[in-house]
Amino acid sequence: MSAVGDQVRKFLDESVYQSVIWKSVFRHGFPDTDRNRTLVVLSNLFLHLHPAKLKGHAVRMRYTWCMGGLSFFMFLILTISGVFLMFYYRPTPEYAYQDIVALREDVPLGMFMRNVHRWGAHSMVLIVWLHMLRVFMTGSYKAPREFNWAIGVILLKLTLLLSFTGYLLPWDQLAIWAITVGTNMARATPFLGHEGPGASLIGYDDFKVVHSKSDIRFALLGGSIVGPSALLRFYVLHCVFLPLVAGFLMAVHFWRIRKDGFSAPL
Amino acid sequence: MILASGAIGTGPEYMQPFFNFVNFICRPEILFTGSVAAFFGALKFRKILVKPPVAIAMTVGLIAFILISLLSPQFYNEARKPDNAPIFIMVFLTGLVLWAAFYQAVNNDERFRQGLRSDEHEAAEEKLHVWPYLIYIEAIVAAFVLALLFAWSIGLEAPLEQFANPAKSPNPAKAPWYFLGLQEMLVYYDPWIAGVVLPGMILSGLIVLPYCDPNPKGVGYYTFEQRRLAITVFLFGFLILWVLLIFVGTFLRGPNWNFFGLYEPWDAHKLLSLNNINLSEYFWSDLLHKAPPQEWWRREWPGFALIFAYFTILPAAGTVLFKRFYQKLGFVRYSMVVMHLLVMFSLPIKMYLRWSINLKYIVFIPDYFFNI
Ligand code: HEM
């Protein structure tokens, strides 16, 4: 190391790493010894999602393509940008569209944040698909990781639902028609949708249990068209329910990666 | 829409022969058959395709193709829709990761042939500290991806169309791009199958996959030769029945969900003579020269028989033809695998029946919304 570097290092060692403040935050010195490198991972809430050491192949980018980590990273970016958008957005037909226009025109960084949120959401869908492809191609779904793969499949479904529910919120033509097309399929759910096979068998004579105002699509939209109640429902699902469930399942997913051990050749 | 239909042109004169040719090979039956052939061809010639010069040449070719395509006003119109940007990223990123997977798989398979261990196995001998070796990679990749996302967000504005109007339906009305594969399936199956049964089976199929793959090999390293069947089936589903259908739904389906060539202007008045025919009509009118019976249970028995046979005789035959496979899996797991495979392949089967003999429904009971 150069003379300047030595000086800097000496200063850090003597004045910073020994200081009361540093020691109250980090319970270890600079991570350049084996002991400190282990401690930095173990004593930090975020880093300790990792083990302290990994087998060489698992560290390489060409093995994981970083896709799992990036799925989580996208989720975090979307949470942060989403909270920002929530400050300005009201989920009723009177305001929703207008709030998006205001976000674009009046709010500092509003358009940028909206773009980050939208492109981040599209990216997350892609990244989660490719993460699944990686897990498949390395055979990582096989025993003992079958259950974690199943958790992953639910996470994939949640990612798609998050993206889908968010699509409605701008309340423009693109939004309501995409959601109309998507939710129309629910009409045809066997037994539960009023145009689904078997639904007309439930009930007798003219009394039908499943009709256009009682079927699963009605429950999803809170009405028989994509209207104000659908907007509110999708908003609540999008901003509260689905992220909570996804966050919870991610915790399980990460826990299981550690418990099952990271995939490795035998 | 301000533009009257047909108002956009077909692009420069000198491009027309090429555009017409591409429009022609985009017809669903040709595109699908060609893609399936290309898929199996790519698996077969994987050793050549993963060579870096070949992979680079293919990437350059694809970029050139997209640039040339932009000369077509129709393609340009679709390509510049901001919400279609992820489709291009999907194509390149999927290509990149598949290349990475197969490059390593080919390499490992070659090593096994020479009696060596996989490359991952060699690397796994050494244990590395997560700090710094992994944390640094994660930090750099995260910063890089964040920079890309910011650049994308500065360069391309998220779309905002007119205020929602339930009375004015756009034509075509499309679902978000990641569901366009499902919307495309609606051409061939009624919503209860395309929108409910098939997506449900995709999810259940993915969930049972680990429990039904009896092959213990291939954990923790890339390989193709040790897992041929599993990889072929999975990639067929992902690339052909999902990614390809998304492409078709985005670029080749215009007003009224009619089919259009890649460069063919979307004309809302395009007339297609749709004379799709149900199986029962083929059976009663064309084969027996009789009027079809009125009651559905008499009229539709040929269709029921066919479907019953598909889901019973084929699996039964499979237990004999693939005896070892059946014995390895046992009855329950075998049934799950076969049912999912049969449902999966029912999609291409129905597609080909539609393209070849205009078959609409195999079973048609509109009173109960039970059409297959
Ligand atoms: C929101 C979605 C998801 C997040 C945030 C996530 C996150 C992660 C992370 C960070 C890892 C560590 C290794 C790596 O980066 O590859 C991982 C591993 C894993 N993931 Fe996911 N994942 C998600 C969805 C999925 C999906 C859709 C599947 C499969 C259908 C899946 C199955 C697995 C399995 C089996 C492992 C263990 C891999 C091994 O041991 O090699 N995950 N996930």
JSON list of N, CA and C in Angstrom, two decimals, chain B residues 64-107:
[
{"chain": "B", "resi": 64, "resn": "ALA", "atom": "N", "xyz": [-30.47, -6.44, -36.20]},
{"chain": "B", "resi": 64, "resn": "ALA", "atom": "CA", "xyz": [-30.64, -5.95, -37.57]},
{"chain": "B", "resi": 64, "resn": "ALA", "atom": "C", "xyz": [-32.09, -6.15, -38.01]},
{"chain": "B", "resi": 65, "resn": "PHE", "atom": "N", "xyz": [-32.64, -7.31, -37.68]},
{"chain": "B", "resi": 65, "resn": "PHE", "atom": "CA", "xyz": [-34.02, -7.61, -38.07]},
{"chain": "B", "resi": 65, "resn": "PHE", "atom": "C", "xyz": [-34.99, -6.60, -37.46]},
{"chain": "B", "resi": 66, "resn": "ILE", "atom": "N", "xyz": [-34.75, -6.30, -36.17]},
{"chain": "B", "resi": 66, "resn": "ILE", "atom": "CA", "xyz": [-35.65, -5.35, -35.51]},
{"chain": "B", "resi": 66, "resn": "ILE", "atom": "C", "xyz": [-35.52, -3.97, -36.14]},
{"chain": "B", "resi": 67, "resn": "LEU", "atom": "N", "xyz": [-34.26, -3.56, -36.43]},
{"chain": "B", "resi": 67, "resn": "LEU", "atom": "CA", "xyz": [-34.06, -2.24, -37.03]},
{"chain": "B", "resi": 67, "resn": "LEU", "atom": "C", "xyz": [-34.73, -2.15, -38.40]},
{"chain": "B", "resi": 68, "resn": "ILE", "atom": "N", "xyz": [-34.56, -3.20, -39.20]},
{"chain": "B", "resi": 68, "resn": "ILE", "atom": "CA", "xyz": [-35.19, -3.21, -40.52]},
{"chain": "B", "resi": 68, "resn": "ILE", "atom": "C", "xyz": [-36.71, -3.15, -40.35]},
{"chain": "B", "resi": 69, "resn": "SER", "atom": "N", "xyz": [-37.21, -3.89, -39.35]},
{"chain": "B", "resi": 69, "resn": "SER", "atom": "CA", "xyz": [-38.65, -3.94, -39.15]},
{"chain": "B", "resi": 69, "resn": "SER", "atom": "C", "xyz": [-39.23, -2.57, -38.84]},
{"chain": "B", "resi": 70, "resn": "LEU", "atom": "N", "xyz": [-38.40, -1.71, -38.23]},
{"chain": "B", "resi": 70, "resn": "LEU", "atom": "CA", "xyz": [-38.91, -0.39, -37.86]},
{"chain": "B", "resi": 70, "resn": "LEU", "atom": "C", "xyz": [-39.26, 0.43, -39.09]},
{"chain": "B", "resi": 71, "resn": "LEU", "atom": "N", "xyz": [-38.78, 0.01, -40.28]},
{"chain": "B", "resi": 71, "resn": "LEU", "atom": "CA", "xyz": [-39.17, 0.70, -41.51]},
{"chain": "B", "resi": 71, "resn": "LEU", "atom": "C", "xyz": [-40.64, 0.50, -41.82]},
{"chain": "B", "resi": 72, "resn": "SER", "atom": "N", "xyz": [-41.23, -0.50, -41.20]},
{"chain": "B", "resi": 72, "resn": "SER", "atom": "CA", "xyz": [-42.66, -0.73, -41.43]},
{"chain": "B", "resi": 72, "resn": "SER", "atom": "C", "xyz": [-43.46, 0.13, -40.47]},
{"chain": "B", "resi": 73, "resn": "PRO", "atom": "N", "xyz": [-44.35, 0.98, -40.99]},
{"chain": "B", "resi": 73, "resn": "PRO", "atom": "CA", "xyz": [-45.12, 1.86, -40.10]},
{"chain": "B", "resi": 73, "resn": "PRO", "atom": "C", "xyz": [-45.92, 1.06, -39.07]},
{"chain": "B", "resi": 74, "resn": "GLN", "atom": "N", "xyz": [-46.45, -0.08, -39.48]},
{"chain": "B", "resi": 74, "resn": "GLN", "atom": "CA", "xyz": [-47.23, -0.88, -38.55]},
{"chain": "B", "resi": 74, "resn": "GLN", "atom": "C", "xyz": [-46.38, -1.38, -37.38]},
{"chain": "B", "resi": 75, "resn": "PHE", "atom": "N", "xyz": [-45.24, -1.98, -37.71]},
{"chain": "B", "resi": 75, "resn": "PHE", "atom": "CA", "xyz": [-44.38, -2.50, -36.65]},
{"chain": "B", "resi": 75, "resn": "PHE", "atom": "C", "xyz": [-43.88, -1.35, -35.78]},
{"chain": "B", "resi": 76, "resn": "TYR", "atom": "N", "xyz": [-43.53, -0.25, -36.43]},
{"chain": "B", "resi": 76, "resn": "TYR", "atom": "CA", "xyz": [-43.04, 0.91, -35.69]},
{"chain": "B", "resi": 76, "resn": "TYR", "atom": "C", "xyz": [-44.08, 1.38, -34.67]},
{"chain": "B", "resi": 77, "resn": "ASN", "atom": "N", "xyz": [-45.33, 1.42, -35.11]},
{"chain": "B", "resi": 77, "resn": "ASN", "atom": "CA", "xyz": [-46.43, 1.83, -34.24]},
{"chain": "B", "resi": 77, "resn": "ASN", "atom": "C", "xyz": [-46.53, 0.97, -32.98]},
{"chain": "B", "resi": 78, "resn": "GLU", "atom": "N", "xyz": [-46.41, -0.32, -33.16]},
{"chain": "B", "resi": 78, "resn": "GLU", "atom": "CA", "xyz": [-46.53, -1.23, -32.03]},
{"chain": "B", "resi": 78, "resn": "GLU", "atom": "C", "xyz": [-45.27, -1.18, -31.18]},
{"chain": "B", "resi": 79, "resn": "ALA", "atom": "N", "xyz": [-44.11, -1.14, -31.86]},
{"chain": "B", "resi": 79, "resn": "ALA", "atom": "CA", "xyz": [-42.84, -1.20, -31.14]},
{"chain": "B", "resi": 79, "resn": "ALA", "atom": "C", "xyz": [-42.65, 0.02, -30.25]},
{"chain": "B", "resi": 80, "resn": "ARG", "atom": "N", "xyz": [-43.24, 1.16, -30.64]},
{"chain": "B", "resi": 80, "resn": "ARG", "atom": "CA", "xyz": [-42.98, 2.35, -29.84]},
{"chain": "B", "resi": 80, "resn": "ARG", "atom": "C", "xyz": [-43.96, 2.50, -28.70]},
{"chain": "B", "resi": 81, "resn": "LYS", "atom": "N", "xyz": [-44.97, 1.62, -28.60]},
{"chain": "B", "resi": 81, "resn": "LYS", "atom": "CA", "xyz": [-45.85, 1.68, -27.43]},
{"chain": "B", "resi": 81, "resn": "LYS", "atom": "C", "xyz": [-45.02, 1.39, -26.19]},
{"chain": "B", "resi": 82, "resn": "PRO", "atom": "N", "xyz": [-45.01, 2.30, -25.22]},
{"chain": "B", "resi": 82, "resn": "PRO", "atom": "CA", "xyz": [-44.10, 2.13, -24.09]},
{"chain": "B", "resi": 82, "resn": "PRO", "atom": "C", "xyz": [-44.30, 0.78, -23.38]},
{"chain": "B", "resi": 83, "resn": "ASP", "atom": "N", "xyz": [-45.54, 0.33, -23.27]},
{"chain": "B", "resi": 83, "resn": "ASP", "atom": "CA", "xyz": [-45.76, -0.92, -22.54]},
{"chain": "B", "resi": 83, "resn": "ASP", "atom": "C", "xyz": [-45.28, -2.15, -23.31]},
{"chain": "B", "resi": 84, "resn": "ASN", "atom": "N", "xyz": [-44.87, -1.96, -24.56]},
{"chain": "B", "resi": 84, "resn": "ASN", "atom": "CA", "xyz": [-44.31, -3.11, -25.28]},
{"chain": "B", "resi": 84, "resn": "ASN", "atom": "C", "xyz": [-42.79, -3.20, -25.13]},
{"chain": "B", "resi": 85, "resn": "ALA", "atom": "N", "xyz": [-42.18, -2.17, -24.51]},
{"chain": "B", "resi": 85, "resn": "ALA", "atom": "CA", "xyz": [-40.73, -2.21, -24.32]},
{"chain": "B", "resi": 85, "resn": "ALA", "atom": "C", "xyz": [-40.26, -3.48, -23.61]},
{"chain": "B", "resi": 86, "resn": "PRO", "atom": "N", "xyz": [-41.00, -3.93, -22.56]},
{"chain": "B", "resi": 86, "resn": "PRO", "atom": "CA", "xyz": [-40.53, -5.14, -21.87]},
{"chain": "B", "resi": 86, "resn": "PRO", "atom": "C", "xyz": [-40.44, -6.36, -22.78]},
{"chain": "B", "resi": 87, "resn": "ILE", "atom": "N", "xyz": [-41.23, -6.38, -23.87]},
{"chain": "B", "resi": 87, "resn": "ILE", "atom": "CA", "xyz": [-41.18, -7.54, -24.77]},
{"chain": "B", "resi": 87, "resn": "ILE", "atom": "C", "xyz": [-39.79, -7.65, -25.40]},
{"chain": "B", "resi": 88, "resn": "PHE", "atom": "N", "xyz": [-39.23, -6.51, -25.80]},
{"chain": "B", "resi": 88, "resn": "PHE", "atom": "CA", "xyz": [-37.90, -6.56, -26.41]},
{"chain": "B", "resi": 88, "resn": "PHE", "atom": "C", "xyz": [-36.88, -7.00, -25.37]},
{"chain": "B", "resi": 89, "resn": "ILE", "atom": "N", "xyz": [-37.01, -6.45, -24.16]},
{"chain": "B", "resi": 89, "resn": "ILE", "atom": "CA", "xyz": [-36.08, -6.85, -23.11]},
{"chain": "B", "resi": 89, "resn": "ILE", "atom": "C", "xyz": [-36.22, -8.35, -22.86]},
{"chain": "B", "resi": 90, "resn": "MET", "atom": "N", "xyz": [-37.46, -8.83, -22.84]},
{"chain": "B", "resi": 90, "resn": "MET", "atom": "CA", "xyz": [-37.70, -10.26, -22.61]},
{"chain": "B", "resi": 90, "resn": "MET", "atom": "C", "xyz": [-36.95, -11.09, -23.64]},
{"chain": "B", "resi": 91, "resn": "VAL", "atom": "N", "xyz": [-37.05, -10.69, -24.92]},
{"chain": "B", "resi": 91, "resn": "VAL", "atom": "CA", "xyz": [-36.43, -11.50, -25.97]},
{"chain": "B", "resi": 91, "resn": "VAL", "atom": "C", "xyz": [-34.92, -11.57, -25.75]},
{"chain": "B", "resi": 92, "resn": "PHE", "atom": "N", "xyz": [-34.29, -10.42, -25.52]},
{"chain": "B", "resi": 92, "resn": "PHE", "atom": "CA", "xyz": [-32.84, -10.42, -25.41]},
{"chain": "B", "resi": 92, "resn": "PHE", "atom": "C", "xyz": [-32.37, -11.06, -24.10]},
{"chain": "B", "resi": 93, "resn": "LEU", "atom": "N", "xyz": [-33.06, -10.77, -23.00]},
{"chain": "B", "resi": 93, "resn": "LEU", "atom": "CA", "xyz": [-32.63, -11.31, -21.71]},
{"chain": "B", "resi": 93, "resn": "LEU", "atom": "C", "xyz": [-32.82, -12.83, -21.66]},
{"chain": "B", "resi": 94, "resn": "THR", "atom": "N", "xyz": [-33.96, -13.29, -22.19]},
{"chain": "B", "resi": 94, "resn": "THR", "atom": "CA", "xyz": [-34.18, -14.74, -22.22]},
{"chain": "B", "resi": 94, "resn": "THR", "atom": "C", "xyz": [-33.11, -15.40, -23.07]},
{"chain": "B", "resi": 95, "resn": "GLY", "atom": "N", "xyz": [-32.80, -14.78, -24.21]},
{"chain": "B", "resi": 95, "resn": "GLY", "atom": "CA", "xyz": [-31.74, -15.33, -25.05]},
{"chain": "B", "resi": 95, "resn": "GLY", "atom": "C", "xyz": [-30.42, -15.39, -24.30]},
{"chain": "B", "resi": 96, "resn": "LEU", "atom": "N", "xyz": [-30.11, -14.31, -23.60]},
{"chain": "B", "resi": 96, "resn": "LEU", "atom": "CA", "xyz": [-28.83, -14.25, -22.88]},
{"chain": "B", "resi": 96, "resn": "LEU", "atom": "C", "xyz": [-28.74, -15.35, -21.81]},
{"chain": "B", "resi": 97, "resn": "VAL", "atom": "N", "xyz": [-29.77, -15.50, -21.00]},
{"chain": "B", "resi": 97, "resn": "VAL", "atom": "CA", "xyz": [-29.66, -16.49, -19.91]},
{"chain": "B", "resi": 97, "resn": "VAL", "atom": "C", "xyz": [-29.70, -17.91, -20.46]},
{"chain": "B", "resi": 98, "resn": "LEU", "atom": "N", "xyz": [-30.45, -18.13, -21.55]},
{"chain": "B", "resi": 98, "resn": "LEU", "atom": "CA", "xyz": [-30.45, -19.48, -22.12]},
{"chain": "B", "resi": 98, "resn": "LEU", "atom": "C", "xyz": [-29.07, -19.80, -22.68]},
{"chain": "B", "resi": 99, "resn": "TRP", "atom": "N", "xyz": [-28.45, -18.79, -23.28]},
{"chain": "B", "resi": 99, "resn": "TRP", "atom": "CA", "xyz": [-27.10, -19.01, -23.76]},
{"chain": "B", "resi": 99, "resn": "TRP", "atom": "C", "xyz": [-26.18, -19.36, -22.59]},
{"chain": "B", "resi": 100, "resn": "ALA", "atom": "N", "xyz": [-26.28, -18.60, -21.50]},
{"chain": "B", "resi": 100, "resn": "ALA", "atom": "CA", "xyz": [-25.43, -18.88, -20.34]},
{"chain": "B", "resi": 100, "resn": "ALA", "atom": "C", "xyz": [-25.67, -20.30, -19.84]},
{"chain": "B", "resi": 101, "resn": "ALA", "atom": "N", "xyz": [-26.93, -20.71, -19.77]},
{"chain": "B", "resi": 101, "resn": "ALA", "atom": "CA", "xyz": [-27.25, -22.04, -19.26]},
{"chain": "B", "resi": 101, "resn": "ALA", "atom": "C", "xyz": [-26.68, -23.12, -20.18]},
{"chain": "B", "resi": 102, "resn": "PHE", "atom": "N", "xyz": [-26.89, -22.96, -21.48]},
{"chain": "B", "resi": 102, "resn": "PHE", "atom": "CA", "xyz": [-26.48, -24.02, -22.40]},
{"chain": "B", "resi": 102, "resn": "PHE", "atom": "C", "xyz": [-24.98, -24.01, -22.64]},
{"chain": "B", "resi": 103, "resn": "TYR", "atom": "N", "xyz": [-24.37, -22.85, -22.56]},
{"chain": "B", "resi": 103, "resn": "TYR", "atom": "CA", "xyz": [-22.92, -22.81, -22.68]},
{"chain": "B", "resi": 103, "resn": "TYR", "atom": "C", "xyz": [-22.28, -23.68, -21.61]},
{"chain": "B", "resi": 104, "resn": "GLN", "atom": "N", "xyz": [-22.77, -23.51, -20.37]},
{"chain": "B", "resi": 104, "resn": "GLN", "atom": "CA", "xyz": [-22.22, -24.27, -19.26]},
{"chain": "B", "resi": 104, "resn": "GLN", "atom": "C", "xyz": [-22.65, -25.73, -19.33]},
{"chain": "B", "resi": 105, "resn": "ALA", "atom": "N", "xyz": [-23.88, -25.98, -19.80]},
{"chain": "B", "resi": 105, "resn": "ALA", "atom": "CA", "xyz": [-24.36, -27.36, -19.90]},
{"chain": "B", "resi": 105, "resn": "ALA", "atom": "C", "xyz": [-23.52, -28.14, -20.90]},
{"chain": "B", "resi": 106, "resn": "VAL", "atom": "N", "xyz": [-23.27, -27.53, -22.06]},
{"chain": "B", "resi": 106, "resn": "VAL", "atom": "CA", "xyz": [-22.48, -28.21, -23.09]},
{"chain": "B", "resi": 106, "resn": "VAL", "atom": "C", "xyz": [-21.08, -28.49, -22.55]},
{"chain": "B", "resi": 107, "resn": "ASN", "atom": "N", "xyz": [-20.53, -27.49, -21.88]},
{"chain": "B", "resi": 107, "resn": "ASN", "atom": "CA", "xyz": [-19.19, -27.64, -21.31]},
{"chain": "B", "resi": 107, "resn": "ASN", "atom": "C", "xyz": [-19.15, -28.79, -20.30]}
]
